[in-house]
């Protein structure tokens, strides 16, 4: 019999439920043996979609960690729970796939990396889904082959479809802000394309509330623009939005000394074009999952492969910490209106206080 990775999932909300089904139905080398969520609504869903297929359900995270034979845990709870649950799973000697970001706090994010460092035999990975997308991987390979020369500028955006309800207002209360949550994917892309060990030199950000006034309560915005300068002459420009009307539009451009690579610059859900009296129309993906579903499935399969075959993870956990450093700095710049500088070692440069 072929050995399968024994996996448990923590959190069965929208994203957690997807992870659970990916490991249950679409990851041949894994077996979803356990799932945790304290919510009665989530448990009702799990009793219908997971329990009949042999998944043991728990309403206590610590009890799930004790499940016989459990080897790996997927953390997909609210962002504030990512770090403490990841650390606890590491301490319980479990491999971990944690949804992004590791935390909304730099020090807490670093504590996750520190915990993983103490258990080097474990595979601990942050779930940056775009790293597993076929188009982004193709773009990276083209750049890495030198086809556009030396990469100098990266422009990247994450634009969510507009919602008329209070979802983004409620979400902002725990998300850490639009740059830490929404823009973290683009920040990670910059660290991927510019190099895992790129050192940030400065960040600056601005934003506006255009359609969601309730975001003021969380010091957040529904449109944000950030500029990140890296040592070595590289610059990243980020745009995030919560009010894209036609659907989800996430795109990236990598501009090099001899060319440019674009990913999803002209979005299309498929190859269908509607030729109508008003013009030609293409439908686009409506949600982030619509766009990156296959990337999430590949993520679960590659994580499983890394654990079972003791392969090196596709990227370092330290990069996930660096992404939070940049995201938090952008959020701070947004609120303060000030540029934030870092020294060549990546340490924050603190302005000297004026003498009285």
XYZ file of C-alpha atoms in Angstrom:
356
model
C 0.000 0.000 0.000
C 1.277 3.473 -0.921
C 1.746 5.624 2.180
C -0.362 8.763 2.339
C 0.308 11.914 4.342
C -2.103 12.156 7.277
C -3.414 15.727 7.219
C -5.646 17.806 9.470
C -7.148 21.206 8.671
C -7.723 24.047 11.110
C -10.516 26.417 10.159
C -13.400 25.500 7.877
C -14.482 28.923 6.706
C -14.459 29.791 3.032
C -10.746 29.218 2.450
C -10.384 26.472 5.032
C -13.195 24.470 3.460
C -11.440 24.700 0.113
C -8.170 23.465 1.583
C -10.025 20.608 3.263
C -11.623 19.499 0.017
C -8.340 19.837 -1.871
C -6.616 17.433 0.511
C -9.654 15.157 0.648
C -10.468 14.963 -3.058
C -7.611 16.351 -5.156
C -4.357 15.373 -3.465
C -3.852 11.650 -4.196
C -0.895 11.233 -1.837
C -2.690 12.757 1.164
C -5.536 11.686 3.423
C -7.646 14.206 5.311
C -7.979 12.464 8.669
C -9.022 15.392 10.887
C -10.578 18.837 10.780
C -11.093 21.531 13.423
C -13.418 24.494 13.718
C -15.297 25.809 16.785
C -18.153 27.205 14.686
C -21.446 25.236 14.705
C -22.080 26.350 11.118
C -18.687 25.036 10.012
C -19.281 21.769 11.831
C -22.626 21.359 10.094
C -20.872 21.757 6.735
C -18.113 19.336 7.747
C -20.568 16.665 8.886
C -22.013 16.702 5.389
C -18.871 17.100 3.271
C -15.997 15.627 5.322
C -17.192 13.218 8.016
C -18.821 10.695 5.622
C -15.406 10.200 4.001
C -13.588 9.318 7.214
C -12.510 12.741 8.484
C -12.696 13.030 12.276
C -14.160 16.380 13.377
C -12.924 18.393 16.353
C -14.091 21.585 18.044
C -10.831 21.819 20.021
C -7.536 22.527 18.232
C -5.400 20.849 20.895
C -7.475 17.681 20.654
C -7.065 17.591 16.884
C -3.278 17.766 17.284
C -3.514 14.541 19.303
C -5.307 12.689 16.494
C -3.596 9.299 16.038
C -1.105 9.347 13.175
C -1.600 13.035 12.332
C 1.494 14.291 10.471
C 0.637 17.675 8.983
C -1.735 20.554 9.656
C -3.166 23.174 7.319
C -3.853 26.460 9.142
C -6.681 28.394 7.490
C -8.315 30.145 10.438
C -8.623 33.922 10.846
C -5.344 35.789 10.317
C -4.896 36.493 14.031
C -4.825 32.739 14.689
C -2.276 31.855 11.996
C 0.865 32.340 14.081
C -0.217 30.846 17.429
C -1.717 27.763 15.800
C 1.275 27.295 13.502
C 3.676 27.530 16.438
C 1.585 25.113 18.489
C 1.480 22.625 15.596
C 5.266 22.877 15.188
C 5.697 22.269 18.907
C 3.503 19.178 18.496
C 5.944 18.002 15.799
C 3.612 18.511 12.840
C 4.457 19.778 9.365
C 2.504 22.967 8.616
C 1.010 24.717 5.606
C -0.157 28.109 6.888
C -2.347 30.492 4.925
C -0.896 33.935 4.264
C 0.138 36.093 6.014
C 1.942 34.463 8.932
C 0.657 37.288 11.120
C -0.272 40.947 11.009
C 2.690 41.660 13.300
C 6.404 41.490 12.406
C 7.632 40.148 15.755
C 4.956 37.460 15.884
C 5.738 36.448 12.295
C 9.402 36.121 13.231
C 8.421 33.898 16.163
C 6.912 31.445 13.652
C 10.180 31.313 11.705
C 12.077 30.875 14.976
C 9.838 27.967 15.995
C 10.356 26.306 12.612
C 14.122 26.780 12.877
C 14.095 24.820 16.130
C 12.514 21.875 14.287
C 14.489 21.673 11.013
C 13.090 18.225 10.198
C 9.628 19.740 9.749
C 8.304 21.330 6.568
C 6.716 24.699 7.397
C 5.405 26.735 4.469
C 3.347 29.889 4.067
C 0.642 29.540 1.415
C 1.473 32.116 -1.238
C -0.777 30.637 -3.913
C 0.596 32.594 -6.887
C 3.897 30.762 -6.498
C 2.049 27.656 -7.719
C 0.216 29.267 -10.637
C 1.324 27.990 -14.055
C 1.425 31.461 -15.621
C 3.525 32.967 -12.849
C 5.912 30.030 -12.934
C 6.270 30.425 -16.680
C 6.945 34.144 -16.210
C 9.604 33.426 -13.611
C 11.300 30.851 -15.835
C 11.340 33.324 -18.740
C 12.876 35.992 -16.535
C 15.332 33.578 -14.938
C 16.488 32.516 -18.418
C 17.489 36.127 -19.085
C 14.861 36.729 -21.750
C 14.114 40.277 -20.543
C 17.568 41.143 -19.284
C 17.989 42.303 -15.710
C 14.633 42.836 -13.901
C 14.408 46.404 -12.627
C 10.746 47.303 -12.066
C 7.818 45.191 -10.905
C 4.244 46.462 -11.127
C 1.657 44.244 -9.492
C -1.948 44.539 -8.367
C -4.575 42.623 -6.433
C -8.038 43.954 -7.155
C -11.051 42.307 -5.545
C -14.509 42.466 -7.072
C -16.666 45.124 -5.443
C -19.155 43.903 -2.844
C -22.103 45.984 -1.721
C -22.350 44.322 1.699
C -20.296 44.833 4.868
C -17.845 41.989 4.193
C -14.705 44.099 3.691
C -15.569 46.318 6.671
C -15.847 43.326 9.002
C -12.824 41.634 7.476
C -10.643 44.715 7.970
C -11.101 44.510 11.741
C -8.712 41.529 11.894
C -6.874 41.569 8.553
C -4.086 43.991 9.445
C -5.015 46.349 6.615
C -5.094 46.247 2.840
C -1.287 46.117 2.420
C -0.763 43.323 4.961
C -3.670 41.239 3.722
C -4.549 41.984 0.095
C -1.155 43.244 -1.098
C 0.896 40.527 0.619
C 0.670 38.394 -2.536
C 2.237 41.132 -4.658
C 4.926 41.771 -2.069
C 5.811 38.089 -2.162
C 5.988 38.229 -5.957
C 8.528 41.049 -5.718
C 10.646 38.956 -3.353
C 10.348 36.016 -5.755
C 11.181 37.821 -8.986
C 13.787 40.167 -7.512
C 15.346 37.414 -5.401
C 14.405 35.782 -2.092
C 17.072 37.727 -0.209
C 16.275 41.183 -1.628
C 16.674 43.894 0.994
C 14.111 46.671 1.242
C 15.513 50.220 1.156
C 12.372 52.324 1.551
C 8.583 52.154 1.431
C 5.895 54.757 0.931
C 2.154 54.397 0.542
C -1.033 56.359 -0.035
C -4.663 55.344 -0.232
C -8.263 56.434 -0.381
C -11.693 55.310 0.727
C -13.902 55.592 -2.318
C -16.860 53.246 -1.799
C -16.557 51.707 1.674
C -16.672 54.433 4.356
C -16.893 51.872 7.163
C -13.213 51.060 6.655
C -12.336 54.235 8.545
C -13.066 52.360 11.782
C -10.088 50.062 11.108
C -7.781 52.752 9.669
C -7.996 50.966 6.333
C -8.739 51.976 2.734
C -10.427 50.389 -0.254
C -7.701 51.547 -2.663
C -4.004 51.585 -1.838
C -0.842 52.375 -3.794
C 2.586 51.485 -2.452
C 6.132 51.932 -3.717
C 8.920 49.725 -2.384
C 12.544 50.435 -3.230
C 15.076 47.623 -2.864
C 18.840 47.888 -2.581
C 20.453 47.077 -5.908
C 18.349 49.453 -7.995
C 15.029 47.601 -8.082
C 11.613 49.130 -7.468
C 8.172 47.574 -6.950
C 4.904 49.444 -7.487
C 1.778 47.938 -5.910
C -1.920 48.671 -6.330
C -4.676 47.089 -4.269
C -8.410 47.627 -4.532
C -11.654 46.383 -3.027
C -13.909 47.870 -5.719
C -13.088 46.304 -9.100
C -16.494 46.236 -10.798
C -16.144 43.562 -13.545
C -14.532 40.955 -11.267
C -11.187 39.865 -9.856
C -8.214 41.400 -11.672
C -4.804 40.387 -10.376
C -1.943 41.175 -12.746
C 1.816 41.649 -12.742
C 4.444 43.173 -15.005
C 8.151 42.481 -14.675
C 10.127 45.105 -16.576
C 13.722 44.303 -17.451
C 16.575 46.007 -19.251
C 15.732 44.187 -22.510
C 12.016 43.496 -22.343
C 8.894 43.017 -20.251
C 6.765 40.101 -19.053
C 3.064 40.559 -18.297
C 0.850 38.133 -16.416
C -2.920 38.524 -16.832
C -2.694 42.115 -18.099
C -5.835 41.571 -20.191
C -7.902 39.192 -18.065
C -10.287 36.643 -19.538
C -12.160 33.838 -17.806
C -11.918 31.698 -20.950
C -11.544 32.057 -24.724
C -15.151 33.178 -25.303
C -15.806 36.683 -26.653
C -19.299 38.188 -26.727
C -19.779 40.334 -29.851
C -22.626 42.693 -28.995
C -24.032 45.968 -30.384
C -22.044 47.933 -27.795
C -18.759 46.174 -28.558
C -16.778 43.022 -27.803
C -16.893 41.726 -24.236
C -14.887 39.102 -22.343
C -15.929 37.842 -18.931
C -13.246 37.647 -16.238
C -12.819 35.620 -13.035
C -15.180 36.856 -10.333
C -13.204 35.820 -7.227
C -9.611 35.162 -6.235
C -10.375 31.438 -6.056
C -11.872 31.470 -9.553
C -8.539 32.762 -10.839
C -6.197 30.609 -8.734
C -8.095 27.380 -8.041
C -5.551 25.209 -9.863
C -2.700 26.946 -8.028
C -4.247 26.022 -4.674
C -4.577 22.394 -5.762
C -0.946 22.326 -6.922
C 0.075 23.887 -3.629
C -1.504 21.052 -1.623
C 0.079 18.422 -3.864
C 3.568 19.946 -3.796
C 3.464 20.452 -0.032
C 2.495 16.793 0.351
C 5.305 15.738 -1.981
C 7.867 17.786 -0.039
C 6.849 16.087 3.209
C 6.607 12.512 1.948
C 9.747 12.644 -0.199
C 11.690 14.985 2.099
C 12.098 17.516 -0.697
C 13.150 21.110 -0.227
C 10.250 23.532 0.001
C 9.894 25.840 -3.038
C 10.640 28.976 -1.009
C 11.963 30.010 2.390
C 9.814 30.847 5.406
C 12.051 33.867 6.023
C 10.565 35.392 2.868
C 7.106 35.205 4.448
C 8.450 37.179 7.410
C 10.012 39.747 5.079
C 6.689 40.111 3.273
C 5.027 41.019 6.591
C 7.825 43.498 7.345
C 7.146 45.286 4.053
C 3.349 45.026 4.363
C 3.341 46.486 7.866
C 5.699 49.290 6.802
C 3.408 50.146 3.894
C 0.409 50.200 6.229
C 2.297 52.481 8.623
C 3.327 54.788 5.792
C -0.284 54.929 4.639
C -1.413 56.120 8.064
C 1.510 58.439 8.853
C 2.058 59.885 5.388
C 5.801 59.384 5.866
C 8.415 57.476 3.899
C 10.041 54.677 5.908
C 13.713 53.878 5.327
C 15.802 50.766 5.998
C 19.572 50.282 6.177
C 21.504 47.842 3.922
C 20.971 45.100 6.532
C 17.218 45.548 6.300
C 16.868 47.226 9.699
C 14.437 50.072 10.157
C 16.132 53.486 10.310
C 14.641 55.368 13.239
C 14.626 59.146 13.005
C 16.637 60.813 15.750
C 14.570 62.923 18.108
C 15.294 66.637 18.005
C 17.077 67.985 21.062
C 15.107 70.422 23.181
